[in-house]
Coordinates of C-alpha atoms in Angstrom, one line a residue:
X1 CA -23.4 -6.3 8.1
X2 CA -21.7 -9.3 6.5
X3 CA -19.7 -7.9 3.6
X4 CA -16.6 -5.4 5.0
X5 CA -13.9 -3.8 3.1
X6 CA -10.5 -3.4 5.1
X7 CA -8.1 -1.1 3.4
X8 CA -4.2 -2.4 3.8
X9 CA -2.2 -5.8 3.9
X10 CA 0.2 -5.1 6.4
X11 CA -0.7 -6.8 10.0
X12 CA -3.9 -5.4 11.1
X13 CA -5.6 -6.1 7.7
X14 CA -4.8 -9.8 7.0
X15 CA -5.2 -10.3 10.4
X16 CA -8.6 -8.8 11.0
X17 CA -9.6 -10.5 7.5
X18 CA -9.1 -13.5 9.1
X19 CA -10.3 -13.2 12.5
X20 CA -13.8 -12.1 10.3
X21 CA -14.1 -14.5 8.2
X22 CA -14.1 -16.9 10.6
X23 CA -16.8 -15.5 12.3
X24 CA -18.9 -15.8 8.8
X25 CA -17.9 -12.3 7.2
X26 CA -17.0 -11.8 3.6
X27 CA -14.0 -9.7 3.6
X28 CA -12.2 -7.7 0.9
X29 CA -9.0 -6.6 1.7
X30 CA -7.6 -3.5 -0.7
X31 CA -3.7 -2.7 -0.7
X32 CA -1.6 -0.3 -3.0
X33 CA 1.2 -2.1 -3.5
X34 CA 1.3 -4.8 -6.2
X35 CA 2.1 -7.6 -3.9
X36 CA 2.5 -8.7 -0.4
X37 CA 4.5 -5.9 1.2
X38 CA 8.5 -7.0 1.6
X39 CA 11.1 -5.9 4.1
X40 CA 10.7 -4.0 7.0
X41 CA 12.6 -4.6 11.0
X42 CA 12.4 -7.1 13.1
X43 CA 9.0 -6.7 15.0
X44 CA 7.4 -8.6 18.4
X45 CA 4.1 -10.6 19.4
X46 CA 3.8 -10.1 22.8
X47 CA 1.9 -11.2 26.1
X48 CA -2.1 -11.1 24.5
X49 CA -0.5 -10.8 21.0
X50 CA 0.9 -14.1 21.1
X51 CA -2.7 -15.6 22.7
X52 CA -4.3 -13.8 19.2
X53 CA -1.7 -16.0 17.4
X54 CA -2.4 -19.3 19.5
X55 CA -5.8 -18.5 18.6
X56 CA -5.8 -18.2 14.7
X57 CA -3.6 -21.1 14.3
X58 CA -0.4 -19.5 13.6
X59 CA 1.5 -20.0 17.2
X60 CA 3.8 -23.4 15.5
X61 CA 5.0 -20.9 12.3
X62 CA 5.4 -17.7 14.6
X63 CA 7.5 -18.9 16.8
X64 CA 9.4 -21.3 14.3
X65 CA 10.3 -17.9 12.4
X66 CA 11.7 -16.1 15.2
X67 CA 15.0 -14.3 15.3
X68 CA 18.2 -16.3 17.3
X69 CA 20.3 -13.2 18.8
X70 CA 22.7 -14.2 21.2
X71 CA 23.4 -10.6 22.1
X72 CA 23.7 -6.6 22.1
X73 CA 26.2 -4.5 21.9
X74 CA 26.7 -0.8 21.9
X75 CA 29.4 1.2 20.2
X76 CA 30.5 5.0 20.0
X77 CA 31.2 6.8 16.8
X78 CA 34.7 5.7 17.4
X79 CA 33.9 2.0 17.4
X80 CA 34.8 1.3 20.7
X81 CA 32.3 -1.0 22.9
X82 CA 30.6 1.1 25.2
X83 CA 28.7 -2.4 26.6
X84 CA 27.3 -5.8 25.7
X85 CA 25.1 -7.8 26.9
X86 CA 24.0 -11.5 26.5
X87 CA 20.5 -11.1 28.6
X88 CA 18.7 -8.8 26.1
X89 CA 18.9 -6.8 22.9
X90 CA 17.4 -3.5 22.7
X91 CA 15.2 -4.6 19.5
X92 CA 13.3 -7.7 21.8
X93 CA 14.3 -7.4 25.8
X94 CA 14.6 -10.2 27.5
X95 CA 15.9 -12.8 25.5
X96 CA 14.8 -15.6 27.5
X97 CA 11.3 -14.2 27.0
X98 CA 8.9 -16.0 25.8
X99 CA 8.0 -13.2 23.7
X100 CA 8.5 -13.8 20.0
X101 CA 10.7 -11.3 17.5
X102 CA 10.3 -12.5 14.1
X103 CA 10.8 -10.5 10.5
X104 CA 8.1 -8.1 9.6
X105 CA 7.4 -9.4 6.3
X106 CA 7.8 -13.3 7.5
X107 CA 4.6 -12.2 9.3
X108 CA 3.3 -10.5 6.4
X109 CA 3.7 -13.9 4.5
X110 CA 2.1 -16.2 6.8
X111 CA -1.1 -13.9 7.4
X112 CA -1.3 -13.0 3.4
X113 CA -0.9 -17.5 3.0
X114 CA -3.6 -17.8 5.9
X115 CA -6.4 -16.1 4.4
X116 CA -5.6 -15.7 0.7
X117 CA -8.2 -18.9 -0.5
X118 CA -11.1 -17.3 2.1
X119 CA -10.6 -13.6 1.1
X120 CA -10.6 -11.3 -1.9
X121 CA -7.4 -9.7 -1.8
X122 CA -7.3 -6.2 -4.3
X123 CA -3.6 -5.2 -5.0
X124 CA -2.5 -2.3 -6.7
X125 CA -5.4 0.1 -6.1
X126 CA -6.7 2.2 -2.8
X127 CA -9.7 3.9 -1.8
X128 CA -10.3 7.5 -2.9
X129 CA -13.8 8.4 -1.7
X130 CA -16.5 6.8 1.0
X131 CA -20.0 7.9 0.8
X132 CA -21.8 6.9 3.9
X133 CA -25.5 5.7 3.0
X134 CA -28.1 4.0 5.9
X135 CA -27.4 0.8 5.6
X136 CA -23.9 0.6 3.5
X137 CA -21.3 2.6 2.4
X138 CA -19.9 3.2 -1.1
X139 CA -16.6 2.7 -2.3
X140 CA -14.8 4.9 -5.5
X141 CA -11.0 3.6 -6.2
X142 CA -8.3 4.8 -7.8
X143 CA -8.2 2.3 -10.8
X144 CA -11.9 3.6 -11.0
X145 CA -15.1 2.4 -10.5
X146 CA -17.2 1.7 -6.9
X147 CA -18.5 -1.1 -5.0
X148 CA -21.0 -1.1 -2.2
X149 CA -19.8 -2.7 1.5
X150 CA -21.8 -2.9 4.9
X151 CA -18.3 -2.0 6.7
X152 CA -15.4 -0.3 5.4
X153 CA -12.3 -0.4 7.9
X154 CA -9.0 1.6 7.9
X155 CA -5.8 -0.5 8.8
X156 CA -3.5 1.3 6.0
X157 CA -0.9 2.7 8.4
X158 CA 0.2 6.1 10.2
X159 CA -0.8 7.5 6.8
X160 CA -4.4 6.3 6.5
X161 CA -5.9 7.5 3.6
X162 CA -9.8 5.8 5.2
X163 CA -8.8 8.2 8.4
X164 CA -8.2 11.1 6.4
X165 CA -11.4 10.2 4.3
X166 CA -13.6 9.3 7.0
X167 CA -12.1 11.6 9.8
X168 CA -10.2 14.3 8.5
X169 CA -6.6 15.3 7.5
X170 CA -3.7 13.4 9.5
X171 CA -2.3 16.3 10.9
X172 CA -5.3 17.1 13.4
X173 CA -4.2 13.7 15.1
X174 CA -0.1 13.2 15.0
X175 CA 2.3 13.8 17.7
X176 CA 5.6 14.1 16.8
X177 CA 7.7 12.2 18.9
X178 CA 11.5 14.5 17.5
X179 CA 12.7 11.5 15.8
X180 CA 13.2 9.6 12.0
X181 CA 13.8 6.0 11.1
X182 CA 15.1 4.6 8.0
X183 CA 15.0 0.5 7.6
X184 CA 16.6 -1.6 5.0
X185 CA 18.3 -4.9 4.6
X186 CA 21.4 -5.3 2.6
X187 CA 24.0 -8.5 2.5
X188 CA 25.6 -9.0 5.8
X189 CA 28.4 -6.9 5.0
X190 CA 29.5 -6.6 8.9
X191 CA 29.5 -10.3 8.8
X192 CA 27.6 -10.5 12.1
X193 CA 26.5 -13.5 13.5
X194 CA 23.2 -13.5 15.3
X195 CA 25.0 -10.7 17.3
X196 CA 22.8 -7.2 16.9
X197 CA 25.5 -4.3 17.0
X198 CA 23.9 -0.7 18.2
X199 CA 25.7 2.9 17.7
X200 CA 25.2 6.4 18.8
X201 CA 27.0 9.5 17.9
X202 CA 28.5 11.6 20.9
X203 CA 25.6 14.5 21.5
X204 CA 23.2 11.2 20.7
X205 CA 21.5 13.2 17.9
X206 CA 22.1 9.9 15.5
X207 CA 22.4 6.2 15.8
X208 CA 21.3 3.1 14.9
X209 CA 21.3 -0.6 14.9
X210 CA 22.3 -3.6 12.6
X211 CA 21.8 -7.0 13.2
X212 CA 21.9 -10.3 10.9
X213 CA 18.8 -12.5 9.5
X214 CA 18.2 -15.2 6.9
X215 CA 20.7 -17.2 8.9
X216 CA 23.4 -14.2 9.2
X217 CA 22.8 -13.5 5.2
X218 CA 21.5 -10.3 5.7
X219 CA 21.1 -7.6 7.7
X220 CA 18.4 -5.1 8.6
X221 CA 19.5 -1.6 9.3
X222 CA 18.6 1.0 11.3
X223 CA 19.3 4.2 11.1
X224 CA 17.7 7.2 12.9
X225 CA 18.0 10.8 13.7
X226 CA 16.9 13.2 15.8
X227 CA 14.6 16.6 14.0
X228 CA 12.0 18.5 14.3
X229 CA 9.1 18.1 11.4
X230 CA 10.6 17.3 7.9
X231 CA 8.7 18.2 4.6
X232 CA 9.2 15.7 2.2
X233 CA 7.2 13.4 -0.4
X234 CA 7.1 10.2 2.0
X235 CA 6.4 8.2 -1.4
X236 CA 9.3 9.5 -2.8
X237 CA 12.2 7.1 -1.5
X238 CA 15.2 8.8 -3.8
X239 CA 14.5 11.9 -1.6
X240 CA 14.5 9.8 1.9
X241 CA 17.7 8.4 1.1
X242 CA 19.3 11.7 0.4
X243 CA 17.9 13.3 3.9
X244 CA 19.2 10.5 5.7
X245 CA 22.7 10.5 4.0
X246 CA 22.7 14.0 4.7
X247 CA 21.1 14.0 8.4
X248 CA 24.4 11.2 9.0
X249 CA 27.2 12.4 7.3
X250 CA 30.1 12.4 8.9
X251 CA 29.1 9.6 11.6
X252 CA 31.7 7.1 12.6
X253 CA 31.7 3.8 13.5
X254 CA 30.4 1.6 10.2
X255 CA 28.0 4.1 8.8
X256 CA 29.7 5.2 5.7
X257 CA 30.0 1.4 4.5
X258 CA 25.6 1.5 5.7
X259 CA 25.2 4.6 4.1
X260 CA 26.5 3.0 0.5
X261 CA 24.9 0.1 1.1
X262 CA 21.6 2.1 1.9
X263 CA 21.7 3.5 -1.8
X264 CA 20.9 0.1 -3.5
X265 CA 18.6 -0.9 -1.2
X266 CA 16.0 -3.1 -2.6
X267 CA 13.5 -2.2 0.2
X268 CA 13.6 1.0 2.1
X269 CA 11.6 2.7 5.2
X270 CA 11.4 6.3 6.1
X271 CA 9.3 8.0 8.2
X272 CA 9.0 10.4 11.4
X273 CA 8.2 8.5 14.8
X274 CA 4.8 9.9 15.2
X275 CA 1.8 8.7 17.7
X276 CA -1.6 8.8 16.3
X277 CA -4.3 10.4 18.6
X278 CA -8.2 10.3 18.4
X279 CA -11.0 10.8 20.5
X280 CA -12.6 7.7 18.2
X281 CA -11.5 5.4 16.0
X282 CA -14.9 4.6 14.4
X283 CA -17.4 7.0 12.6
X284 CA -21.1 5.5 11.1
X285 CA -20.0 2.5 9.5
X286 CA -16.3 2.9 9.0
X287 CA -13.8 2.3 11.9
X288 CA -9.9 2.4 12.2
X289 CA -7.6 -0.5 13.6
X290 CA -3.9 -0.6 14.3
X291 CA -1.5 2.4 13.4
X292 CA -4.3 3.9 11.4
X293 CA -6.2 5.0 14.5
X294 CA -3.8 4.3 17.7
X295 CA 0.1 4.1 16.0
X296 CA 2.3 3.8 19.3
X297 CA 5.4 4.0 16.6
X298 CA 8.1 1.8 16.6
X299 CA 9.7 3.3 19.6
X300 CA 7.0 1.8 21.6
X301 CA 8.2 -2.1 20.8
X302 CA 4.1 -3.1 20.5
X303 CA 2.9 -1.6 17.0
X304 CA 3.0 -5.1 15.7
X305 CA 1.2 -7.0 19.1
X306 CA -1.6 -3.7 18.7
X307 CA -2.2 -4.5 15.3
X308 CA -3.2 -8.3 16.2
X309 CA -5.0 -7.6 19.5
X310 CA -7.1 -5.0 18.0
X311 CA -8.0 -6.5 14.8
X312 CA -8.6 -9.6 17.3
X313 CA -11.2 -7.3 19.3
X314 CA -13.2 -5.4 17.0
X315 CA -13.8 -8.7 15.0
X316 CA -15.0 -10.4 18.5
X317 CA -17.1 -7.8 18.8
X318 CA -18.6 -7.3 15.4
X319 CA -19.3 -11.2 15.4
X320 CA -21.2 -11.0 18.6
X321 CA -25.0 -12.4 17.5
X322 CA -27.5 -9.8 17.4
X323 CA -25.0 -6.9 17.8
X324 CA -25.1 -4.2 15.2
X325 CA -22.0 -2.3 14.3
X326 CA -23.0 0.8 16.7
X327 CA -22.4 -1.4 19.8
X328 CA -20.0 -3.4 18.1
X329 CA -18.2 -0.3 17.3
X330 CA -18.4 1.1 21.0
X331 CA -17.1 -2.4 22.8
X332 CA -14.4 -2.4 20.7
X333 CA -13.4 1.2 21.6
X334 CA -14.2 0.7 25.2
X335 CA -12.2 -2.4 25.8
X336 CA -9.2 -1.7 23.6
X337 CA -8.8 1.9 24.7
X338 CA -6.8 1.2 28.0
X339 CA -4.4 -1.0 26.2
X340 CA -3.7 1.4 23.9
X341 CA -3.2 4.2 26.4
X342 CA -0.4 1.6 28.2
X343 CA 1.0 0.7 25.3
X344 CA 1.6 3.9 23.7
X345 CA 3.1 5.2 27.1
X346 CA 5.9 3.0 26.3
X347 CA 7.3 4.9 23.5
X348 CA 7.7 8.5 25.5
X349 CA 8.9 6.9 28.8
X350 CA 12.9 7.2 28.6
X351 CA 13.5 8.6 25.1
X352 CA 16.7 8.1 25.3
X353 CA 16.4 4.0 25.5
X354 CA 14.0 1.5 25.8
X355 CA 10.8 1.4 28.6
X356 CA 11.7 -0.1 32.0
X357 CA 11.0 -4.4 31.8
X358 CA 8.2 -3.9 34.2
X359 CA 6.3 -1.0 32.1
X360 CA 6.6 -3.1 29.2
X361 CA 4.9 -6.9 31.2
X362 CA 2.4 -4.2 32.4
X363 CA 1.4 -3.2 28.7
X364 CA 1.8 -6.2 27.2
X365 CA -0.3 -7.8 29.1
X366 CA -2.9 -5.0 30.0
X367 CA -6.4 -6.7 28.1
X368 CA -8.2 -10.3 28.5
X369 CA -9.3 -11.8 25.1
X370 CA -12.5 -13.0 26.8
X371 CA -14.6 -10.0 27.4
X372 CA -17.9 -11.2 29.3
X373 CA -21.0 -10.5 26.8
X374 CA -22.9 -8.1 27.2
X375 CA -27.2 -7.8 27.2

């Protein structure tokens, strides 16, 4: 049980590569893209997310990376102020938290530069089949060929090919939660300064958020609608763009300047705001972690802090002595499944805004690190 596979380099992947290897695993992490992934919103390390961070060593550069907003404001199609404030931002809360809101692929970076000497790292190819065997499980790819691994693990997103593999297809376990997102970054064009600027059209069916980084150089944008279930190719990003122009035409505000800037995007995000739901996360030797097996989405604010506390748990468990990965497996589903139950709560609370402050301490805070051992 010493040699694992863990499909995707996002957050849960580097970071459960590294909490393994630590505990004496040999981990091979494979991703599709052909490099480190770039872009991406502002996320948070929360509560026990930020103890996980303390606790691989990367607390100091975390925090050193954070975001400085000063402030919130909201706007009507019109462009007049509907309110501001200089207590919290709707991307972060409390802004004398000490919660950390940091770029998605600054995190990306330091994770990727944290393990990259102690683990194989496989870009540009995925997993296409898993045979199960007694005592390993076999691994075909798309470049071609296999390899044999004790452990294979899933943290390749909302779109897991592992859980469709090793579960079944995606749609026996998404909610739809009635919304899309679409994140890029583009020159600071609005000229903000460390000031995030929100909008929403009058029946609130659109809207979105700006706000600067790279010290006010750029901006990351927002920009979300609300819809039923879309069919689209969600590799296809030319498509995306053109939904999203279309789903905001006519919006006031700034959004036509966003919507041209959107077009030369160098990095771009689409997707539905979906929850994933299973009954398991872990079948025979193969097991799930992060969005792969318990997405909250992005309307949740904790996506990023579930990543690291579960890839944090399930390689505390697997690195118990004398454990094999069928009690592993089950502690890590027994203690995480609470948390994830909280956490995800957060995301359908007040759909119109974000979760009350004392919902959101609750959840963040809802699992201990140090789980007393067990036999």
């Amino acid at each position: 049980m010493r040699d694992v596979l863990i499909s995707g380099a996002g957050i849960a992947g580097p970071a459960l590569a590294h909490c393994l290897r630590h505990r004496g695993f040999r981990v091979t992490v494979v991703e599709r893209t052909a490099a480190p992934r770039e872009g991406g919103q502002a996320v948070d390390v929360r509560g026990v997310a930020l103890d996980v961070v303390d606790r691989m060593g990367l607390g100091e550069p975390v925090r050193a990376a954070r975001t400085r907003m000063k402030g919130m404001s909201m706007m009507d199609g019109s462009g007049t102020e509907l309110f501001r404030s200089e207590d919290f931002a709707y991307t972060s809360g409390r802004l004398d938290s000490e919660d950390v809101e940091l770029l998605r692929d600054d995190l990306i970076a330091m994770l990727h530069e944290a393990t990259k000497d102690s683990v194989e790292y496989v870009f540009d190819d995925s997993i296409t089949a898993l045979h199960q065997e007694e005592h390993s499980v076999r691994v075909e790819f798309e470049r071609g060929g296999f390899r044999t691994f004790d452990l294979v693990i899933g943290a390749d997103g909302v779109h897991s090919a592992v859980r469709r593999l090793a579960f079944g297809p995606e749609a026996g376990f998404t909610t739809h939660l009635g919304q899309y997102l679409a994140i890029f970054p583009t020159p600071n064009l609005l000229g903000l300064d460390n000031w995030q600027v929100w909008f929403r059209d009058e029946d609130a069916r659109a809207g979105g958020v700006a706000y600067p980084v790279r010290d006010n150089t750029e901006l990351r944008v927002t920009l979300g609608f609300m819809a039923e279930p879309l069919t689209y190719d969600y590799r296809n990003t030319l498509q995306q763009k053109e939904i999203v122009a279309e789903r905001l035409a006519g919006a006031g505000w700034e959004v036509p300047k966003l919507l041209a800037a959107m077009a030369d995007a160098p990095n771009f995000y689409f997707d539905a705001m979906a929850q994933i739901h299973m009954d398991h996360w872990t079948n025979g030797r193969v097991a799930l972690v992060g969005d792969a097996g318990y997405c909250a989405s992005a309307l949740s604010g904790q996506g990023t802090s579930l990543a690291l506390v579960g890839a944090y748990v399930l390689a505390d468990e697997l690195g118990r002595p004398g454990v094999d990965h069928t009690a592993a497996f089950a502690a890590y589903e027994r203690r995480l499944r609470p948390f994830v139950e909280l956490n995800q709560a957060l995301a359908t609370e007040n759909p119109g805004g974000p979760a009350a402050e004392e919902s959101v301490e609750r959840a963040k805070n809802g699992i201990t690190l140090d789980a007393e051992m067990v036999g």
